[in-house]
PDB file of C-alpha atoms in Angstrom:
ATOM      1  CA  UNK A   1     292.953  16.306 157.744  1.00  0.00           C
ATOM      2  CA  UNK A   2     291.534  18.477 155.024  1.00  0.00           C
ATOM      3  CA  UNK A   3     287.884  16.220 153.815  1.00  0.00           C
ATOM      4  CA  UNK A   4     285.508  16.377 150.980  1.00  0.00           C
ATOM      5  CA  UNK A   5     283.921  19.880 150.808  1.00  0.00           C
ATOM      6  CA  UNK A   6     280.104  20.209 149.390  1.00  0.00           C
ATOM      7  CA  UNK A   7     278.382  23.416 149.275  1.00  0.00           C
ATOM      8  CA  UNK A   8     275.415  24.330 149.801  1.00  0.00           C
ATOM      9  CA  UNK A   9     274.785  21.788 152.663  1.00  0.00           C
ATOM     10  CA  UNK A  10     270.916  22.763 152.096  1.00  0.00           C
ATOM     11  CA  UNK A  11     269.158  23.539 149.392  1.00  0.00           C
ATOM     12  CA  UNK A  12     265.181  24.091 148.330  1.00  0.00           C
ATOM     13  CA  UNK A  13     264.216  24.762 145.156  1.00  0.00           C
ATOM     14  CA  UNK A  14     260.489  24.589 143.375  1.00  0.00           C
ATOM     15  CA  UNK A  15     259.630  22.427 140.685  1.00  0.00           C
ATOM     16  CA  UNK A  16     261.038  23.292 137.328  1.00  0.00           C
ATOM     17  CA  UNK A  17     263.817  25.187 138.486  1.00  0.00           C
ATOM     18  CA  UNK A  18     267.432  25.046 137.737  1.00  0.00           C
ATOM     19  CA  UNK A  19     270.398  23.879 140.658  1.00  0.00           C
ATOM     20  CA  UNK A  20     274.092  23.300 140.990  1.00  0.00           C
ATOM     21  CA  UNK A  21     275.702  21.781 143.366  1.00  0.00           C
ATOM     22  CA  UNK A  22     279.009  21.798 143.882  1.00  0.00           C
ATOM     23  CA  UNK A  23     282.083  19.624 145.835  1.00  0.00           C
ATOM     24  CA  UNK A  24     285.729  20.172 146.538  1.00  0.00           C
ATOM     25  CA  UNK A  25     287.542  16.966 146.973  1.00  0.00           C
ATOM     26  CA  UNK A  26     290.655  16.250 149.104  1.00  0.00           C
ATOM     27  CA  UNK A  27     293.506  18.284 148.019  1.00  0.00           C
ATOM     28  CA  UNK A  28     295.603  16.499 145.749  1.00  0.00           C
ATOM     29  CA  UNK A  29     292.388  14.282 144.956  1.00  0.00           C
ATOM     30  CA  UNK A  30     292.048  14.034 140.960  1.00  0.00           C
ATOM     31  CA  UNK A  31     289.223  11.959 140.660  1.00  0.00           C
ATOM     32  CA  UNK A  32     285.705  12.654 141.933  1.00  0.00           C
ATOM     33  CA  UNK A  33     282.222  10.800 141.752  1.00  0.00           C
ATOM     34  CA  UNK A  34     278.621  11.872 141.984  1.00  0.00           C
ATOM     35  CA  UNK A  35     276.391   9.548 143.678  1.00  0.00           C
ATOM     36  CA  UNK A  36     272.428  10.008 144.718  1.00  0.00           C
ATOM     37  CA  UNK A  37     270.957   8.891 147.832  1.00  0.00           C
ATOM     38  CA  UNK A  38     266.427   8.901 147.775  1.00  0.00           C
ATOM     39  CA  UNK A  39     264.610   9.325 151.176  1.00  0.00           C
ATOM     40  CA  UNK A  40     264.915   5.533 152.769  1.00  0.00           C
ATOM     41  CA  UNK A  41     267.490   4.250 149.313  1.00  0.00           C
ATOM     42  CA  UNK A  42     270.794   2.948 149.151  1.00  0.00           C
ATOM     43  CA  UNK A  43     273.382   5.722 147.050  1.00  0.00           C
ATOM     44  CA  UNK A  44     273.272   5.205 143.785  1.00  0.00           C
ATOM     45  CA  UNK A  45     276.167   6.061 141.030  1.00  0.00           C
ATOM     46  CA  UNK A  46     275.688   9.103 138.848  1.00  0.00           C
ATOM     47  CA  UNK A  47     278.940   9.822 136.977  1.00  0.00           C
ATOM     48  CA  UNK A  48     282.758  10.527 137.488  1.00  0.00           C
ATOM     49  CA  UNK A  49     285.833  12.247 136.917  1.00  0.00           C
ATOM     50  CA  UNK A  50     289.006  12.043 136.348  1.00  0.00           C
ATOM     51  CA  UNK A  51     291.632  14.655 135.191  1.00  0.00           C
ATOM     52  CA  UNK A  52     288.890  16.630 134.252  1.00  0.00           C
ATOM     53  CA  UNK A  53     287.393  14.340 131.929  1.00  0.00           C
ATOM     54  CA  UNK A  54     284.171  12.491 132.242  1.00  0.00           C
ATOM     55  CA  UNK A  55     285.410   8.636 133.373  1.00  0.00           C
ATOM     56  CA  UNK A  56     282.088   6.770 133.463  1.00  0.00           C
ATOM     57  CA  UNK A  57     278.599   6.906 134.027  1.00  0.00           C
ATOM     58  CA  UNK A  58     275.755   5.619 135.492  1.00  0.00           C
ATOM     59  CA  UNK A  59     272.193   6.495 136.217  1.00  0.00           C
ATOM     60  CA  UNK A  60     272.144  10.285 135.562  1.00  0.00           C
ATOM     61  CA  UNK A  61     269.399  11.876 134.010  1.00  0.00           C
ATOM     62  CA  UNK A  62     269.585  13.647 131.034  1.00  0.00           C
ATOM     63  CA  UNK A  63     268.365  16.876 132.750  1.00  0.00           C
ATOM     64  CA  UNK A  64     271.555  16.868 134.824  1.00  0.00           C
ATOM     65  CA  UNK A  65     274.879  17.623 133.703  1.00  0.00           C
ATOM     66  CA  UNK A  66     278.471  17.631 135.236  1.00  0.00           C
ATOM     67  CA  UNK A  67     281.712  19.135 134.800  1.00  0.00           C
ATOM     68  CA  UNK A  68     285.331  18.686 136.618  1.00  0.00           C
ATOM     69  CA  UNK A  69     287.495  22.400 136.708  1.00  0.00           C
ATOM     70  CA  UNK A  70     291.246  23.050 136.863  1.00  0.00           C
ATOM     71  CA  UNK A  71     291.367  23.279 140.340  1.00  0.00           C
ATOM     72  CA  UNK A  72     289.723  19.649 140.788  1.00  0.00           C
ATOM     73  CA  UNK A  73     286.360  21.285 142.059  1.00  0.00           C
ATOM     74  CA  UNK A  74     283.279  19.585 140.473  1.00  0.00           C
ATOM     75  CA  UNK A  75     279.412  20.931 139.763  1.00  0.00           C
ATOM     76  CA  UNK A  76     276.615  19.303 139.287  1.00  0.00           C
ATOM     77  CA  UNK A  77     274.192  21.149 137.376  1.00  0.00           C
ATOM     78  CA  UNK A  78     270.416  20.062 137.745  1.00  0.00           C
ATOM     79  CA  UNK A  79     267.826  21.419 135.416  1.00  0.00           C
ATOM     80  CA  UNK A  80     264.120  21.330 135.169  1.00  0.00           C
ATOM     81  CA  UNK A  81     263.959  19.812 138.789  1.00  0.00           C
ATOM     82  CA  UNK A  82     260.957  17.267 139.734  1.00  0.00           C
ATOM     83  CA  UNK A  83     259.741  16.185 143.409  1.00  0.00           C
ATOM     84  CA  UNK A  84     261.998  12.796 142.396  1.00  0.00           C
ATOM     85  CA  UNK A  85     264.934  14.715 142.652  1.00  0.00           C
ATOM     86  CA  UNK A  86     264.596  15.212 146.329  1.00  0.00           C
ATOM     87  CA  UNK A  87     267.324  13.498 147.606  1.00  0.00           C
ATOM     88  CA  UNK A  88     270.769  13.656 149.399  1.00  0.00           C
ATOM     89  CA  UNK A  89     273.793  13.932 147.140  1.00  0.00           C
ATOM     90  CA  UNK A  90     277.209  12.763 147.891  1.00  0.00           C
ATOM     91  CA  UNK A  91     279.754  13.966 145.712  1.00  0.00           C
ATOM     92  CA  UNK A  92     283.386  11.442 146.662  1.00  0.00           C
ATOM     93  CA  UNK A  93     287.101  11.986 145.525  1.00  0.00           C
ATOM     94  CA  UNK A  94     289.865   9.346 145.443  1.00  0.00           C
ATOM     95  CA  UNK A  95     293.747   9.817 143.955  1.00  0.00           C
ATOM     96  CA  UNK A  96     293.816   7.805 140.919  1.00  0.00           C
ATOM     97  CA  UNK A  97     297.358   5.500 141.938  1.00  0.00           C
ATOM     98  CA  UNK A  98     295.745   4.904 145.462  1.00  0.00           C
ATOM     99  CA  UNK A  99     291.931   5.150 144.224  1.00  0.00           C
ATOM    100  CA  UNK A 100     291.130   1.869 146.347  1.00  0.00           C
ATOM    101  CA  UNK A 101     289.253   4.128 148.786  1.00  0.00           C
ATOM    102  CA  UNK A 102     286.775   6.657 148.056  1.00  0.00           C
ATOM    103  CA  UNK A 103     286.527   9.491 150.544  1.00  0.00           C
ATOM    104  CA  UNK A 104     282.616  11.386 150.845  1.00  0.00           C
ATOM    105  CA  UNK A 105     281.824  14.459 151.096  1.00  0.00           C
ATOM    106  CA  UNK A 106     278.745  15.173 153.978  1.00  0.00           C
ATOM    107  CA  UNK A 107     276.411  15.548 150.959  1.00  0.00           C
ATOM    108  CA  UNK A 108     273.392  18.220 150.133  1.00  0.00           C
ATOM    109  CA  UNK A 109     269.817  17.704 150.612  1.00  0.00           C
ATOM    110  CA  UNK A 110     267.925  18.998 147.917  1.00  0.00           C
ATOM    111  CA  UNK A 111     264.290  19.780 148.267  1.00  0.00           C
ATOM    112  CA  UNK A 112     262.113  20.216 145.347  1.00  0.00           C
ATOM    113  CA  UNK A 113     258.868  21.449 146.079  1.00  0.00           C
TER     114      UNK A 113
ATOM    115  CA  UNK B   1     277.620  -7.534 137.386  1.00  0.00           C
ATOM    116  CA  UNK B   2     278.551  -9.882 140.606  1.00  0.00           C
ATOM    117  CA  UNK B   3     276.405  -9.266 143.326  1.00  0.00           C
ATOM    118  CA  UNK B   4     276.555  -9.394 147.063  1.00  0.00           C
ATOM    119  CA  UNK B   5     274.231 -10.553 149.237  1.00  0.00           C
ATOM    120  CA  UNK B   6     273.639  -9.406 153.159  1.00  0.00           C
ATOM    121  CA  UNK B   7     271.372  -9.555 155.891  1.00  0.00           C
ATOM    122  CA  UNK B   8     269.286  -6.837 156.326  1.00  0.00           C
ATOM    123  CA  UNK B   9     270.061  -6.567 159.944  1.00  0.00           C
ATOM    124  CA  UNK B  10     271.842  -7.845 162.865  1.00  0.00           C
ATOM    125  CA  UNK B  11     272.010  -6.896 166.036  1.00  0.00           C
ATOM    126  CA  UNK B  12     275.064  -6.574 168.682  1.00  0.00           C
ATOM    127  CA  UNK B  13     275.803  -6.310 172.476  1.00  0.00           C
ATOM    128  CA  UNK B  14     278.300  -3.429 172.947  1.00  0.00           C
ATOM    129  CA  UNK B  15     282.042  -3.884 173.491  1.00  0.00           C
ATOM    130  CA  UNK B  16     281.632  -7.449 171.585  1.00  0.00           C
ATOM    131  CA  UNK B  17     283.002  -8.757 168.246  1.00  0.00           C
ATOM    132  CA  UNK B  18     280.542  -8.521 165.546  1.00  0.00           C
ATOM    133  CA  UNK B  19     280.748 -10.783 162.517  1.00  0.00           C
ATOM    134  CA  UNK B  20     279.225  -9.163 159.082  1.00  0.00           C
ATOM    135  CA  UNK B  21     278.926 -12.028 156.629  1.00  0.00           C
ATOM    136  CA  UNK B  22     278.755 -11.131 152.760  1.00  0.00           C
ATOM    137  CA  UNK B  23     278.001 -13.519 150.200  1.00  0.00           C
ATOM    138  CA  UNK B  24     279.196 -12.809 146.568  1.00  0.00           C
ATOM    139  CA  UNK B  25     279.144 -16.344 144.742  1.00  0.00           C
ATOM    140  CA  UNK B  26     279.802 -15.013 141.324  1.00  0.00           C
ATOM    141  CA  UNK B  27     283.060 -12.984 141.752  1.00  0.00           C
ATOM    142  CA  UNK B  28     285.138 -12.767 138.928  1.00  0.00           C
ATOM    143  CA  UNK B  29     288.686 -13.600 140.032  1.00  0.00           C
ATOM    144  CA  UNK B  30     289.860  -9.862 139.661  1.00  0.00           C
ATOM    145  CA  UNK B  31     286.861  -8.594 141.899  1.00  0.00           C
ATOM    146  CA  UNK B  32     287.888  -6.455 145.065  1.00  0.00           C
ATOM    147  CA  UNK B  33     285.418  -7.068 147.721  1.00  0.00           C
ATOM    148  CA  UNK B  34     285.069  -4.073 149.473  1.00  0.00           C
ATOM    149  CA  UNK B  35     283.033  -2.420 152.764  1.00  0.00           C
ATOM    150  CA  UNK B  36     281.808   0.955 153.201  1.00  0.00           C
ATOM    151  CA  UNK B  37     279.331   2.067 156.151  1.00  0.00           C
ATOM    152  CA  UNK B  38     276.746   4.583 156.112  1.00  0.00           C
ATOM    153  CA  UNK B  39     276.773   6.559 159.759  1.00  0.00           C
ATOM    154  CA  UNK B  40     273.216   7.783 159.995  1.00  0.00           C
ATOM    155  CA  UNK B  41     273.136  11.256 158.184  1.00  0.00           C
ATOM    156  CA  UNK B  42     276.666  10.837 156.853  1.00  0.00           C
ATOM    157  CA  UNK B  43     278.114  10.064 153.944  1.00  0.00           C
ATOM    158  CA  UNK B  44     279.281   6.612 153.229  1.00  0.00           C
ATOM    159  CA  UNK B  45     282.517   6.158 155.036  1.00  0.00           C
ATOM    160  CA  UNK B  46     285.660   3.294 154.049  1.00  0.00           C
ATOM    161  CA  UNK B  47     286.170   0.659 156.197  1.00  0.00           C
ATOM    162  CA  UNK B  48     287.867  -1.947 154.223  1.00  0.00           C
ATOM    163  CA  UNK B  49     288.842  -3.895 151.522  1.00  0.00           C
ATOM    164  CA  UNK B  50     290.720  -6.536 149.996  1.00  0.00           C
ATOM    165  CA  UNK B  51     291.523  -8.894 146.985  1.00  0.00           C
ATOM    166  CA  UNK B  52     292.478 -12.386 148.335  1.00  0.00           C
ATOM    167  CA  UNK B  53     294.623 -12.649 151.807  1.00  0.00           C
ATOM    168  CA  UNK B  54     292.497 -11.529 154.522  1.00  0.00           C
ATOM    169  CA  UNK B  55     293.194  -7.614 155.817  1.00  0.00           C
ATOM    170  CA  UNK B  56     293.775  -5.718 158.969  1.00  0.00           C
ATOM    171  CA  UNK B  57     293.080  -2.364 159.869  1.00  0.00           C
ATOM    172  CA  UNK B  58     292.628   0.095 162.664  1.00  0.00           C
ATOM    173  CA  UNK B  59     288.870  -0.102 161.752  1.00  0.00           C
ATOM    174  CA  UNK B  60     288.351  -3.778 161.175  1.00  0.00           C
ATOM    175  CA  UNK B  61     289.534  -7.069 159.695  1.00  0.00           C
ATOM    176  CA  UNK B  62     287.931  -8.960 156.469  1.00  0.00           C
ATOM    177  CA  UNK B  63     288.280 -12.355 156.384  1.00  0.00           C
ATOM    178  CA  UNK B  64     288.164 -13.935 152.619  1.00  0.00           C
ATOM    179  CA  UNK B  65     286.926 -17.118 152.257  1.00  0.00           C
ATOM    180  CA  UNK B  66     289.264 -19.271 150.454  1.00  0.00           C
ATOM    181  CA  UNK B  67     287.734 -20.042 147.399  1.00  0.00           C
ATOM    182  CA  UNK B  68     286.225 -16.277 147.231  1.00  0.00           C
ATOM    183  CA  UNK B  69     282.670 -16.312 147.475  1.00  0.00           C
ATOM    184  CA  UNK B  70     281.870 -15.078 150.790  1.00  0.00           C
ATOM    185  CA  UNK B  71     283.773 -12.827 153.122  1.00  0.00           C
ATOM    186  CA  UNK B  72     283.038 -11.786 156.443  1.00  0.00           C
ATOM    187  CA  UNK B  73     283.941  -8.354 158.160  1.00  0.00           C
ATOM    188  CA  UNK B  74     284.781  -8.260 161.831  1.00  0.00           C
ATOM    189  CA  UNK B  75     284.695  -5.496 164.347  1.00  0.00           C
ATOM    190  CA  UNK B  76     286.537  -6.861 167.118  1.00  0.00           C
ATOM    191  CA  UNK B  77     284.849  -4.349 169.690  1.00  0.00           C
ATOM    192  CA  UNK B  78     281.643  -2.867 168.835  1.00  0.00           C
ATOM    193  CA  UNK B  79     280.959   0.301 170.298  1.00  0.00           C
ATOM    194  CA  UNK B  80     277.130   2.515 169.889  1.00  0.00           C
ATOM    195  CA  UNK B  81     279.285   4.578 167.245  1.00  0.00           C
ATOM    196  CA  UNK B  82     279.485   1.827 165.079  1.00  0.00           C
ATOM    197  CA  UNK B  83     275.887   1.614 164.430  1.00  0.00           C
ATOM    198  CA  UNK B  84     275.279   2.074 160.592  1.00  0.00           C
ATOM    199  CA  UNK B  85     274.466   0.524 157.327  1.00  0.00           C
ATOM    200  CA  UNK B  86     277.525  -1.779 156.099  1.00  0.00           C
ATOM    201  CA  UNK B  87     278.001  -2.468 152.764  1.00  0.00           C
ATOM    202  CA  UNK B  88     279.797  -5.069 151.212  1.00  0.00           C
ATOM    203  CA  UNK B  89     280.613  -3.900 147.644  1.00  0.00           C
ATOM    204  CA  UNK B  90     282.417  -5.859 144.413  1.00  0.00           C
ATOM    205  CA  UNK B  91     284.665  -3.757 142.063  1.00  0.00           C
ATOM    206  CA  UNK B  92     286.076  -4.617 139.450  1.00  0.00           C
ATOM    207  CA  UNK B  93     289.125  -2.145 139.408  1.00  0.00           C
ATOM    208  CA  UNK B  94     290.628  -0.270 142.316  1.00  0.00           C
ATOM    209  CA  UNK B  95     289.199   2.783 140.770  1.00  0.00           C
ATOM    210  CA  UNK B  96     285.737   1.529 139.929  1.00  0.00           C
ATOM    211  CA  UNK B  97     282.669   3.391 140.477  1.00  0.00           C
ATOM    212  CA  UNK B  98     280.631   2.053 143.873  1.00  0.00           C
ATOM    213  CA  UNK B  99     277.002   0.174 143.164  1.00  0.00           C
ATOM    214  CA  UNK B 100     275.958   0.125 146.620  1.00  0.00           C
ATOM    215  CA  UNK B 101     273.538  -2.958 147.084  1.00  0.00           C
ATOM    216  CA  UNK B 102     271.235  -2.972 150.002  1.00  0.00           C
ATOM    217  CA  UNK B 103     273.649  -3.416 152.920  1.00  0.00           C
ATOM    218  CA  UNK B 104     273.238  -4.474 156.462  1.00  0.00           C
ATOM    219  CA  UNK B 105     271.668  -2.293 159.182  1.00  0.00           C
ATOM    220  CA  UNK B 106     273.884  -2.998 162.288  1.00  0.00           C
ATOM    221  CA  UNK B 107     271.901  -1.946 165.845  1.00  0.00           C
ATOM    222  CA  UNK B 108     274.719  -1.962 168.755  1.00  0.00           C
ATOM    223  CA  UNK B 109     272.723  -2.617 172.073  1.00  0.00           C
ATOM    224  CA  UNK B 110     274.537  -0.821 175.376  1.00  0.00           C
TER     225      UNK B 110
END
């Protein structure tokens, strides 16, 4: 079965700079979540969507911004990167009318240097 | 927000049941009590979830206390690829964002 999608698995960028990350949920998936892992943390909640539209939020920082497309793909777009950023990110999608169970993508580490 | 409470590890003998307890005294009566694991370098993965009635599923069972403020999640037959972090999660809709808390590390011994 077709699973959450995240691209670039990898990523290192230097201090300052600009990334996006970006995640391809299930097909049929309409809802999709953002979540932030730190070296040794638990995942923490950065903000969703659903239907395209932004559905709640939770600890992002204002340097980071995130859009849902037609197709259902999300980005995450991170500006002005510090070392704190360094982390794993997950992106998840769910159907809305079965949205009980959140499936996750394999995530990408990013590496601020 | 409720919370949850877990150990922070437990340990179990391969190809034996293994009991995950999970207190959450302050859920509101429309709370879902759900588990996710954490496979090491994976993302969080489902396991189960449920409102009231205990659940079954090809994964696991969760067993509800009665009056709803503890639950306990069983895997009937451990095996090394179980070995992960296992959160036990409230949510207040079906389609609520996930606050992870701080889970339990489960080591399977062969």
């Amino acid at each position: 079965a077709a699973g959450v999608i995240q691209s670039p698995r990898h990523l290192i960028k230097e201090k300052r700079e600009t990334a996006t990350l970006k995640c391809y949920p299930i097909p049929r998936h309409d809802t999709v979540y953002w979540y932030q892992q730190g070296p040794g943390q638990d995942p923490q909640f950065l903000i969703s969507f659903y239907e395209k539209m932004q559905s709640d939020k939770g600890s992002i920082p204002d340097r980071f911004s995130a859009q849902q497309f037609s197709d259902y793909h999300s980005e995450l777009n991170m500006s002005s990167l510090e070392l704190g950023d360094s982390a794993l990110y997950f992106c998840a999608s769910s159907l809305r009318s079965w949205a009980d169970t959140q499936y996750f993508g394999p995530g990408t580490r990013l590496t601020v240097l | 927000d409720a919370k949850t409470t877990q150990p922070n590890s437990m340990e179990s003998n391969e190809e034996e049941p293994v009991h995950l307890p999970c207190n959450h005294s302050t859920i509101s009566g429309t709370d879902y009590i759900h588990w996710y694991r954490q496979l090491p370098s994976q993302g969080p993965e489902y396991v189960i979830h449920g409102l009231t009635s205990n659940v079954n599923n090809r994964m696991a069972s969760l067993a509800i206390a009665e009056d709803r403020k503890s639950s306990t999640l069983i895997l009937h037959r451990a095996t090394l690829r179980d070995a992960a972090v296992y959160y036990c999660i409230l949510r207040f809709t079906p389609d609520d964002k996930i606050i992870f808390g701080k889970g339990t590390r489960l080591h399977i011994l062969p």
